[in-house]
Short mmCIF file of C-alpha atoms in Angstrom, two decimals:
data_model
loop_
_atom_site.label_atom_id
_atom_site.label_comp_id
_atom_site.label_asym_id
_atom_site.label_seq_id
_atom_site.Cartn_x
_atom_site.Cartn_y
_atom_site.Cartn_z
CA UNK E 1 141.12 80.23 34.98
CA UNK E 2 141.77 79.71 31.28
CA UNK E 3 145.36 79.49 30.22
CA UNK E 4 146.69 80.94 27.00
CA UNK E 5 147.34 78.70 24.02
CA UNK E 6 149.34 79.93 21.03
CA UNK E 7 147.86 78.77 17.71
CA UNK E 8 150.08 80.36 15.07
CA UNK E 9 153.34 82.26 14.84
CA UNK E 10 154.91 84.44 12.17
CA UNK E 11 157.66 87.02 12.18
CA UNK E 12 158.45 89.99 9.97
CA UNK E 13 160.62 93.12 10.15
CA UNK E 14 161.65 92.42 13.72
CA UNK E 15 158.12 91.80 15.02
CA UNK E 16 156.97 88.40 16.29
CA UNK E 17 153.21 87.88 15.77
CA UNK E 18 151.53 85.10 17.74
CA UNK E 19 147.83 84.26 17.50
CA UNK E 20 146.38 82.84 20.69
CA UNK E 21 143.19 81.61 22.34
CA UNK E 22 142.12 82.18 25.96
CA UNK E 23 138.89 80.29 26.57
CA UNK E 24 136.65 81.42 23.72
CA UNK E 25 138.58 84.60 23.06
CA UNK E 26 140.77 84.86 19.98
CA UNK E 27 143.70 87.26 20.23
CA UNK E 28 147.07 88.23 18.86
CA UNK E 29 150.31 89.24 20.53
CA UNK E 30 152.97 91.36 18.82
CA UNK E 31 156.39 91.54 20.46
CA UNK E 32 160.00 92.32 19.55
CA UNK E 33 161.51 89.31 17.75
CA UNK E 34 164.62 89.98 19.83
CA UNK E 35 162.72 89.24 23.07
CA UNK E 36 160.61 91.23 25.49
CA UNK E 37 161.53 90.67 29.10
CA UNK E 38 158.74 92.27 31.19
CA UNK E 39 158.50 95.13 28.70
CA UNK E 40 155.31 97.25 28.86
CA UNK E 41 152.13 95.61 27.60
CA UNK E 42 149.78 97.74 25.48
CA UNK E 43 146.15 96.65 24.95
CA UNK E 44 144.57 97.72 21.68
CA UNK E 45 140.88 97.62 20.79
CA UNK E 46 139.33 97.51 17.33
CA UNK E 47 136.37 99.49 16.03
CA UNK E 48 132.81 98.21 15.65
CA UNK E 49 132.41 95.60 12.88
CA UNK E 50 136.20 95.24 12.57
CA UNK E 51 138.66 92.75 14.09
CA UNK E 52 141.96 92.36 15.91
CA UNK E 53 144.07 92.49 12.74
CA UNK E 54 142.51 95.54 11.13
CA UNK E 55 145.26 97.22 9.03
CA UNK E 56 145.28 100.48 11.06
CA UNK E 57 145.55 98.61 14.33
CA UNK E 58 148.34 96.37 13.00
CA UNK E 59 150.26 99.39 11.74
CA UNK E 60 150.07 101.05 15.16
CA UNK E 61 151.03 97.80 16.86
CA UNK E 62 154.08 97.24 14.64
CA UNK E 63 155.14 100.84 15.13
CA UNK E 64 154.87 100.56 18.93
CA UNK E 65 156.82 97.32 19.03
CA UNK E 66 159.64 98.51 16.79
CA UNK E 67 159.92 102.05 18.21
CA UNK E 68 159.52 101.32 21.90
CA UNK E 69 160.14 97.62 22.35
CA UNK E 70 156.75 97.14 23.99
CA UNK E 71 154.42 94.15 23.57
CA UNK E 72 150.98 94.78 22.05
CA UNK E 73 147.91 92.59 22.48
CA UNK E 74 144.57 92.78 20.64
CA UNK E 75 141.55 90.53 21.03
CA UNK E 76 138.43 90.11 18.93
CA UNK E 77 135.35 91.60 20.57
CA UNK E 78 132.42 89.20 21.02
CA UNK E 79 130.81 88.47 17.65
CA UNK E 80 133.79 90.00 15.80
CA UNK E 81 136.76 88.66 13.85
CA UNK E 82 137.36 84.93 14.34
CA UNK E 83 134.58 84.60 16.91
CA UNK E 84 131.11 83.23 16.16
CA UNK E 85 128.33 85.73 15.46
CA UNK E 86 125.09 85.16 17.31
CA UNK E 87 121.60 86.01 16.09
CA UNK E 88 121.78 89.08 18.36
CA UNK E 89 124.98 90.25 16.62
CA UNK E 90 123.45 89.83 13.16
CA UNK E 91 120.24 91.57 14.17
CA UNK E 92 121.97 94.55 15.83
CA UNK E 93 124.22 95.07 12.82
CA UNK E 94 121.34 94.81 10.37
CA UNK E 95 119.32 97.32 12.40
CA UNK E 96 122.24 99.77 12.62
CA UNK E 97 122.90 99.54 8.90
CA UNK E 98 119.23 100.06 8.14
CA UNK E 99 118.94 103.05 10.50
CA UNK E 100 122.06 104.61 8.97
CA UNK E 101 120.85 104.07 5.38
CA UNK E 102 117.48 105.64 6.11
CA UNK E 103 119.14 108.56 7.92
CA UNK E 104 117.52 107.78 11.28
CA UNK E 105 120.44 108.99 13.39
CA UNK E 106 118.61 108.82 16.71
CA UNK E 107 117.57 105.24 16.11
CA UNK E 108 121.13 104.44 15.02
CA UNK E 109 122.42 105.96 18.24
CA UNK E 110 120.01 104.04 20.44
CA UNK E 111 120.77 100.65 18.81
CA UNK E 112 124.49 101.38 18.77
CA UNK E 113 124.56 102.29 22.46
CA UNK E 114 122.50 99.23 23.45
CA UNK E 115 124.59 96.82 21.35
CA UNK E 116 127.96 98.29 22.34
CA UNK E 117 127.00 98.27 26.02
CA UNK E 118 126.14 94.59 25.72
CA UNK E 119 129.46 93.95 23.91
CA UNK E 120 131.40 95.86 26.56
CA UNK E 121 129.76 93.90 29.38
CA UNK E 122 131.10 90.70 27.84
CA UNK E 123 134.40 92.12 26.60
CA UNK E 124 135.58 93.62 29.92
CA UNK E 125 135.81 90.25 31.76
CA UNK E 126 137.33 88.74 28.61
CA UNK E 127 140.10 91.37 28.65
CA UNK E 128 140.66 90.65 32.35
CA UNK E 129 140.90 86.90 31.74
CA UNK E 130 143.29 87.60 28.86
CA UNK E 131 145.45 89.74 31.16
CA UNK E 132 145.45 86.98 33.79
CA UNK E 133 146.60 84.48 31.19
CA UNK E 134 149.20 86.82 29.67
CA UNK E 135 150.70 87.46 33.11
CA UNK E 136 151.35 83.71 33.37
CA UNK E 137 153.75 83.98 30.43
CA UNK E 138 157.34 84.29 31.74
CA UNK E 139 158.20 87.17 29.34
CA UNK E 140 155.28 89.24 30.65
CA UNK E 141 154.69 88.20 34.26
CA UNK E 142 153.21 90.46 36.89
CA UNK E 143 156.01 93.00 36.39
CA UNK E 144 155.10 94.33 32.94
CA UNK E 145 153.40 97.75 33.21
CA UNK E 146 150.07 97.77 31.37
CA UNK E 147 148.41 100.53 29.36
CA UNK E 148 145.31 100.74 27.18
CA UNK E 149 146.51 101.82 23.77
CA UNK E 150 143.30 103.01 22.28
CA UNK E 151 141.06 102.37 19.41
CA UNK E 152 138.23 104.67 18.41
CA UNK E 153 134.51 103.95 18.75
CA UNK E 154 134.02 100.35 20.07
CA UNK E 155 137.64 100.22 21.25
CA UNK E 156 136.84 103.18 23.51
CA UNK E 157 133.37 101.95 24.49
CA UNK E 158 135.09 98.82 25.85
CA UNK E 159 138.31 100.47 27.03
CA UNK E 160 136.66 103.00 29.32
CA UNK E 161 134.68 100.54 31.51
CA UNK E 162 137.71 98.21 31.47
CA UNK E 163 140.11 100.92 32.64
CA UNK E 164 137.58 102.09 35.25
CA UNK E 165 137.62 98.75 37.08
CA UNK E 166 141.02 97.27 36.17
CA UNK E 167 143.78 98.54 38.50
CA UNK E 168 146.49 96.91 36.39
CA UNK E 169 145.95 99.55 33.67
CA UNK E 170 148.01 102.61 34.59
CA UNK E 171 147.59 104.87 31.52
CA UNK E 172 145.09 104.92 28.67
CA UNK E 173 144.43 106.33 25.21
CA UNK E 174 140.82 106.72 24.15
CA UNK E 175 139.12 108.33 21.18
CA UNK E 176 135.90 109.78 19.89
CA UNK E 177 133.54 108.21 17.42
CA UNK E 178 131.16 106.82 20.02
CA UNK E 179 128.06 108.13 21.78
CA UNK E 180 128.94 109.17 25.32
CA UNK E 181 125.91 107.67 27.04
CA UNK E 182 125.41 108.02 30.78
CA UNK E 183 126.97 104.68 31.79
CA UNK E 184 130.12 105.53 29.82
CA UNK E 185 130.36 108.96 31.45
CA UNK E 186 129.88 107.30 34.83
CA UNK E 187 132.77 104.92 34.08
CA UNK E 188 134.95 107.86 32.93
CA UNK E 189 134.38 109.48 36.32
CA UNK E 190 136.13 106.48 37.92
CA UNK E 191 139.29 106.85 35.83
CA UNK E 192 142.19 108.57 37.58
CA UNK E 193 145.15 107.27 35.53
CA UNK E 194 146.63 109.56 32.83
CA UNK E 195 144.42 109.77 29.75
CA UNK E 196 145.10 110.88 26.19
CA UNK E 197 141.89 111.48 24.26
CA UNK E 198 141.78 111.79 20.45
CA UNK E 199 138.84 113.57 18.85
CA UNK E 200 138.05 113.71 15.13
CA UNK E 201 136.73 117.28 15.03
CA UNK E 202 134.27 116.70 12.16
CA UNK E 203 132.97 113.31 13.31
CA UNK E 204 129.66 112.96 11.51
CA UNK E 205 127.84 110.35 13.60
CA UNK E 206 128.39 111.65 17.10
CA UNK E 207 127.54 115.04 18.59
CA UNK E 208 130.80 116.77 19.47
CA UNK E 209 129.36 118.07 22.74
CA UNK E 210 128.71 114.50 23.85
CA UNK E 211 132.35 113.56 23.31
CA UNK E 212 133.59 116.74 25.04
CA UNK E 213 131.37 115.85 28.02
CA UNK E 214 133.10 112.47 28.11
CA UNK E 215 136.55 114.09 28.21
CA UNK E 216 135.27 116.42 30.91
CA UNK E 217 134.18 113.44 33.02
CA UNK E 218 137.59 111.74 33.38
CA UNK E 219 138.75 112.14 36.97
CA UNK E 220 142.37 112.01 35.79
CA UNK E 221 144.45 115.04 36.76
CA UNK E 222 146.70 114.30 33.81
CA UNK E 223 144.44 114.22 30.76
CA UNK E 224 144.95 115.67 27.29
CA UNK E 225 142.40 116.23 24.56
CA UNK E 226 143.75 116.40 21.02
CA UNK E 227 141.45 117.27 18.13
CA UNK E 228 142.26 117.35 14.41
CA UNK E 229 139.96 118.06 11.47
CA UNK E 230 138.57 114.86 10.02
CA UNK E 231 135.65 112.48 9.96
CA UNK E 232 134.94 109.05 11.43
CA UNK E 233 136.74 107.13 8.68
CA UNK E 234 138.95 109.84 7.27
CA UNK E 235 141.37 111.15 9.88
CA UNK E 236 144.89 112.47 9.67
CA UNK E 237 146.39 112.71 13.15
CA UNK E 238 148.83 115.58 13.58
CA UNK E 239 150.62 116.72 16.70
CA UNK E 240 149.79 113.61 18.71
CA UNK E 241 151.96 113.00 21.77
CA UNK E 242 153.26 109.65 20.54
CA UNK E 243 155.41 109.17 23.64
CA UNK E 244 152.39 109.30 25.98
CA UNK E 245 152.27 105.60 26.81
CA UNK E 246 155.99 104.96 27.05
CA UNK E 247 156.36 108.03 29.24
CA UNK E 248 153.90 106.54 31.71
CA UNK E 249 154.73 102.86 31.29
CA UNK E 250 158.43 103.09 30.51
CA UNK E 251 159.90 101.37 27.49
CA UNK E 252 161.57 97.98 27.29
CA UNK E 253 164.29 97.76 29.92
CA UNK E 254 163.55 101.14 31.51
CA UNK E 255 161.37 102.53 34.26
CA UNK E 256 158.65 105.11 33.58
CA UNK E 257 159.79 108.74 33.69
CA UNK Y 1 159.07 153.51 7.54
CA UNK Y 2 160.68 153.38 10.98
CA UNK Y 3 163.97 151.61 11.24
CA UNK Y 4 164.97 149.47 14.17
CA UNK Y 5 167.31 150.84 16.83
CA UNK Y 6 168.95 148.53 19.38
CA UNK Y 7 169.02 150.07 22.88
CA UNK Y 8 170.55 147.35 25.08
CA UNK Y 9 172.29 144.03 24.70
CA UNK Y 10 173.00 141.17 27.11
CA UNK Y 11 173.89 137.53 26.64
CA UNK Y 12 173.45 134.44 28.79
CA UNK Y 13 173.55 130.66 28.30
CA UNK Y 14 174.01 130.98 24.57
CA UNK Y 15 171.16 133.45 24.02
CA UNK Y 16 171.74 137.01 22.84
CA UNK Y 17 169.02 139.39 24.12
CA UNK Y 18 168.69 142.74 22.41
CA UNK Y 19 166.14 145.41 23.37
CA UNK Y 20 165.02 147.59 20.49
CA UNK Y 21 162.69 150.42 19.49
CA UNK Y 22 160.75 150.74 16.23
CA UNK Y 23 158.97 154.09 16.20
CA UNK Y 24 157.12 154.12 19.53
CA UNK Y 25 157.17 150.35 19.93
CA UNK Y 26 159.49 148.78 22.49
CA UNK Y 27 160.59 145.23 21.75
CA UNK Y 28 163.15 142.55 22.42
CA UNK Y 29 164.92 140.09 20.16
CA UNK Y 30 166.37 136.79 21.38
CA UNK Y 31 168.74 134.94 19.06
CA UNK Y 32 171.50 132.34 19.24
CA UNK Y 33 174.71 133.96 20.52
CA UNK Y 34 176.48 131.89 17.86
CA UNK Y 35 174.66 133.73 15.06
CA UNK Y 36 171.33 133.32 13.25
CA UNK Y 37 171.64 133.57 9.52
CA UNK Y 38 168.05 133.80 8.14
CA UNK Y 39 166.87 131.34 10.80
CA UNK Y 40 163.09 131.23 11.41
CA UNK Y 41 161.59 134.21 13.22
CA UNK Y 42 158.97 133.51 15.90
CA UNK Y 43 156.67 136.31 17.11
CA UNK Y 44 155.49 136.02 20.70
CA UNK Y 45 152.67 137.97 22.36
CA UNK Y 46 152.18 138.64 26.07
CA UNK Y 47 148.96 138.44 28.07
CA UNK Y 48 146.79 141.38 29.13
CA UNK Y 49 148.41 143.62 31.76
CA UNK Y 50 151.78 141.91 31.26
CA UNK Y 51 154.81 142.81 29.11
CA UNK Y 52 157.36 141.50 26.59
CA UNK Y 53 159.71 140.08 29.25
CA UNK Y 54 157.13 138.20 31.33
CA UNK Y 55 158.96 135.19 32.87
CA UNK Y 56 156.85 132.56 31.09
CA UNK Y 57 157.36 134.24 27.72
CA UNK Y 58 161.11 134.58 28.31
CA UNK Y 59 161.39 130.92 29.30
CA UNK Y 60 159.63 129.84 26.10
CA UNK Y 61 161.78 132.21 24.05
CA UNK Y 62 165.05 130.93 25.55
CA UNK Y 63 163.91 127.35 25.05
CA UNK Y 64 163.04 127.98 21.40
CA UNK Y 65 166.36 129.72 20.69
CA UNK Y 66 168.52 127.06 22.33
CA UNK Y 67 166.58 124.02 21.08
CA UNK Y 68 165.87 125.09 17.53
CA UNK Y 69 168.25 127.95 16.77
CA UNK Y 70 165.35 130.24 15.85
CA UNK Y 71 165.10 133.98 16.59
CA UNK Y 72 162.25 135.16 18.84
CA UNK Y 73 160.77 138.65 18.95
CA UNK Y 74 158.33 140.11 21.46
CA UNK Y 75 156.92 143.64 21.59
CA UNK Y 76 155.01 145.50 24.29
CA UNK Y 77 151.33 145.94 23.42
CA UNK Y 78 150.09 149.57 23.47
CA UNK Y 79 149.86 150.77 27.08
CA UNK Y 80 151.89 147.79 28.32
CA UNK Y 81 155.45 147.25 29.56
CA UNK Y 82 157.80 150.12 28.73
CA UNK Y 83 155.15 152.04 26.78
CA UNK Y 84 153.18 154.99 28.17
CA UNK Y 85 149.72 154.28 29.59
CA UNK Y 86 146.97 156.57 28.44
CA UNK Y 87 143.89 157.61 30.40
CA UNK Y 88 141.96 155.06 28.31
CA UNK Y 89 144.33 152.27 29.40
CA UNK Y 90 144.00 153.19 33.07
CA UNK Y 91 140.24 153.48 32.87
CA UNK Y 92 139.73 150.17 31.05
CA UNK Y 93 141.94 148.33 33.52
CA UNK Y 94 140.22 149.88 36.51
CA UNK Y 95 136.81 148.97 35.09
CA UNK Y 96 137.86 145.37 34.36
CA UNK Y 97 139.30 144.96 37.87
CA UNK Y 98 136.15 146.39 39.40
CA UNK Y 99 133.84 144.19 37.30
CA UNK Y 100 135.91 141.13 38.24
CA UNK Y 101 135.94 141.95 41.95
CA UNK Y 102 132.19 142.44 42.04
CA UNK Y 103 131.65 139.21 40.08
CA UNK Y 104 130.04 140.97 37.09
CA UNK Y 105 131.37 138.54 34.47
CA UNK Y 106 129.24 139.88 31.62
CA UNK Y 107 130.41 143.42 32.25
CA UNK Y 108 134.00 142.16 32.52
CA UNK Y 109 133.59 140.41 29.17
CA UNK Y 110 132.17 143.47 27.44
CA UNK Y 111 134.91 145.83 28.70
CA UNK Y 112 137.62 143.26 27.98
CA UNK Y 113 136.41 142.69 24.42
CA UNK Y 114 136.14 146.44 23.73
CA UNK Y 115 139.56 147.25 25.21
CA UNK Y 116 141.37 144.29 23.61
CA UNK Y 117 139.82 145.05 20.22
CA UNK Y 118 141.12 148.59 20.50
CA UNK Y 119 144.57 147.29 21.54
CA UNK Y 120 144.60 144.82 18.63
CA UNK Y 121 143.69 147.54 16.12
CA UNK Y 122 146.79 149.44 17.18
CA UNK Y 123 149.04 146.42 17.77
CA UNK Y 124 148.53 144.76 14.36
CA UNK Y 125 150.12 147.61 12.33
CA UNK Y 126 152.81 147.88 15.01
CA UNK Y 127 153.69 144.20 14.51
CA UNK Y 128 153.75 144.77 10.75
CA UNK Y 129 156.06 147.79 11.09
CA UNK Y 130 158.27 145.75 13.42
CA UNK Y 131 158.44 142.95 10.84
CA UNK Y 132 159.35 145.48 8.12
CA UNK Y 133 162.17 146.80 10.30
CA UNK Y 134 163.39 143.35 11.35
CA UNK Y 135 163.57 142.25 7.71
CA UNK Y 136 166.03 145.12 7.13
CA UNK Y 137 168.47 143.40 9.50
CA UNK Y 138 171.00 141.34 7.48
CA UNK Y 139 170.69 138.30 9.79
CA UNK Y 140 166.91 138.17 9.23
CA UNK Y 141 166.22 139.60 5.79
CA UNK Y 142 163.27 138.66 3.65
CA UNK Y 143 164.34 134.99 3.69
CA UNK Y 144 163.62 134.10 7.33
CA UNK Y 145 160.35 132.10 7.60
CA UNK Y 146 157.98 133.72 10.09
CA UNK Y 147 155.57 132.13 12.56
CA UNK Y 148 153.35 133.42 15.34
CA UNK Y 149 154.52 131.66 18.49
CA UNK Y 150 151.53 132.23 20.69
CA UNK Y 151 150.64 133.79 23.92
CA UNK Y 152 147.28 133.24 25.62
CA UNK Y 153 144.52 135.84 26.03
CA UNK Y 154 145.74 139.22 24.66
CA UNK Y 155 148.54 137.48 22.74
CA UNK Y 156 145.86 135.57 20.85
CA UNK Y 157 143.44 138.49 20.57
CA UNK Y 158 146.23 140.33 18.71
CA UNK Y 159 147.76 137.30 16.98
CA UNK Y 160 144.59 136.18 15.22
CA UNK Y 161 143.81 139.45 13.37
CA UNK Y 162 147.54 139.83 12.65
CA UNK Y 163 147.85 136.35 11.14
CA UNK Y 164 144.59 136.87 9.20
CA UNK Y 165 146.01 139.82 7.23
CA UNK Y 166 149.77 139.21 7.32
CA UNK Y 167 150.89 136.84 4.54
CA UNK Y 168 154.43 136.69 5.93
CA UNK Y 169 153.16 134.53 8.83
CA UNK Y 170 153.05 130.91 7.64
CA UNK Y 171 152.16 129.01 10.85
CA UNK Y 172 150.68 130.09 14.17
CA UNK Y 173 150.11 129.01 17.76
CA UNK Y 174 147.13 130.52 19.58
CA UNK Y 175 145.52 129.85 22.93
CA UNK Y 176 142.37 130.23 24.96
CA UNK Y 177 141.79 132.66 27.78
CA UNK Y 178 139.99 135.24 25.67
CA UNK Y 179 136.37 135.86 24.67
CA UNK Y 180 135.82 134.74 21.09
CA UNK Y 181 133.76 137.72 19.95
CA UNK Y 182 132.38 137.94 16.43
CA UNK Y 183 135.24 139.99 14.94
CA UNK Y 184 137.78 137.50 16.24
CA UNK Y 185 135.82 134.56 14.80
CA UNK Y 186 135.60 136.47 11.52
CA UNK Y 187 139.39 136.90 11.51
CA UNK Y 188 139.89 133.20 12.34
CA UNK Y 189 137.84 132.33 9.24
CA UNK Y 190 140.54 134.07 7.13
CA UNK Y 191 143.37 131.96 8.53
CA UNK Y 192 144.50 129.09 6.29
CA UNK Y 193 148.05 128.52 7.59
CA UNK Y 194 148.62 125.61 10.03
CA UNK Y 195 147.34 126.39 13.54
CA UNK Y 196 148.05 124.86 16.92
CA UNK Y 197 145.48 125.90 19.52
CA UNK Y 198 146.04 125.46 23.28
CA UNK Y 199 143.01 125.40 25.56
CA UNK Y 200 143.09 125.47 29.38
CA UNK Y 201 140.12 123.13 29.96
CA UNK Y 202 139.01 124.73 33.24
CA UNK Y 203 139.47 128.37 32.19
CA UNK Y 204 137.29 130.29 34.64
CA UNK Y 205 136.75 133.60 32.82
CA UNK Y 206 135.78 132.41 29.37
CA UNK Y 207 132.99 130.07 28.30
CA UNK Y 208 134.57 126.95 26.84
CA UNK Y 209 132.01 126.81 24.03
CA UNK Y 210 133.12 130.25 22.89
CA UNK Y 211 136.74 129.08 22.58
CA UNK Y 212 135.73 125.86 20.81
CA UNK Y 213 133.74 127.96 18.33
CA UNK Y 214 136.94 129.93 17.68
CA UNK Y 215 138.90 126.74 16.95
CA UNK Y 216 136.05 125.60 14.73
CA UNK Y 217 136.28 128.85 12.73
CA UNK Y 218 139.90 128.54 11.55
CA UNK Y 219 139.91 127.81 7.83
CA UNK Y 220 143.21 125.97 8.20
CA UNK Y 221 143.12 122.36 6.98
CA UNK Y 222 145.98 121.60 9.34
CA UNK Y 223 144.78 122.66 12.79
CA UNK Y 224 145.17 120.93 16.14
CA UNK Y 225 143.35 121.63 19.39
CA UNK Y 226 145.12 120.54 22.57
CA UNK Y 227 143.39 120.84 25.94
CA UNK Y 228 144.79 120.13 29.39
CA UNK Y 229 143.13 120.56 32.79
CA UNK Y 230 143.99 123.91 34.34
CA UNK Y 231 142.84 127.46 34.86
CA UNK Y 232 143.72 130.85 33.37
CA UNK Y 233 146.79 131.35 35.55
CA UNK Y 234 147.51 127.81 36.60
CA UNK Y 235 148.27 125.61 33.63
CA UNK Y 236 150.54 122.64 33.16
CA UNK Y 237 150.90 121.85 29.44
CA UNK Y 238 151.30 118.15 28.72
CA UNK Y 239 151.53 116.41 25.36
CA UNK Y 240 152.06 119.61 23.39
CA UNK Y 241 153.52 119.18 19.91
CA UNK Y 242 156.61 121.26 20.63
CA UNK Y 243 157.99 120.74 17.14
CA UNK Y 244 154.94 122.35 15.49
CA UNK Y 245 156.62 125.62 14.50
CA UNK Y 246 159.98 124.22 13.45
CA UNK Y 247 158.19 121.56 11.41
CA UNK Y 248 156.43 124.29 9.44
CA UNK Y 249 159.16 126.96 9.47
CA UNK Y 250 162.23 124.77 9.47
CA UNK Y 251 165.00 125.24 11.97
CA UNK Y 252 168.18 127.22 11.64
CA UNK Y 253 169.99 126.17 8.49
CA UNK Y 254 167.27 123.79 7.26
CA UNK Y 255 164.17 123.93 5.12
CA UNK Y 256 160.70 123.12 6.50
CA UNK Y 257 159.69 119.46 6.37
#
């Protein structure tokens, strides 16, 4: 088992930000500067081609830490952020870009599904190793409730298979923006913890029916679909149940409702 | 123009309940017992075969009055509640029951659409006359912001054409449980005020695609679809944006955000 090594630390507006490494995985932990004794741990995923400190992800992380006192962790997916890119990464990205530019949506879909499935196969055990290492930290331990805090597209393509096999995750937020291929639907069928699912209604790359079939597949009795008008990169979320995770995980110093 | 005549008055747990008549229309007004000076007015519709004081509707009305200080009005649809049933009403209901019992879903749909369209054609001007009369009351006046507060099935089949042509309604909640026939979709295309749309995901009488097409049709830039697992008569709403109406209408004594 790899242990966790902190590599940098900064603090601003009440939020402590610590970069870390677990094995080859680069990650970041945001927690209340005032301390975080076994407070809920929220895992956040980034979108394809992005990284663990993408502005939108950081904004959500800071908001969660300051509003609810939870701890948030994000890691770079393989070939993303501070991690080395392999020839396979470069080739897949070049092919996706080319397919998109020439308007070959089916080819884009097939490369995207193949590449993301390969990424998810590597990322799921990396998330599990990261959780193992985080639970060794005294302020987290085995007591901190754990939820998957979302991320569209790649964050969901990784989060769904992770949540399907990881019993430590007890509530999850997923989102659209990714092709719901058969393996992903199969994984969704294994998920029984509460799910909140965010759908950009006018998503231009992914057939809406495919994403609705994914929501349909979750075995969770407590699942909510929320759709707002907007496209893949241009969303304005309205009416979201922002208390979803803390309701299921509890907030710092409290038990779940 | 018909004026409004109060016919009964009771009060409990801070909510004043006043039955009224406008012309032939029987209605009920719930308002804060402490007074309601130009506070927002929320119109609520009941489901098919039900009436203005259906328990679920009353619970939502009481909750809205006590939490937000708004005034809530409900009226009986033609042939419903305290209003006389015509031979047409009895025949349509008997035919719908028969079609349902014999499993003829297409026939059920066609009778239900025809009957509800006829009810909506009568109910829309009744709602408008009721609004005219309510605005003559000093505590409501022309200043009270007005929203449509929902109701599944018939409440939506009436609420959509009403909101499409009634400029006094500035935000609306609708729901599934009703066939989205072409006239209803056409009316939805006229609606530009903010919409919250509630969808029982496992609705057994209505094709989900039909309801999603209805959500798609709203011209509103600010529209939210929220789906939870559940059937026509067995729903548990989770994650609903309960502040939707007060955010757009304001609450008692405040301006909208």
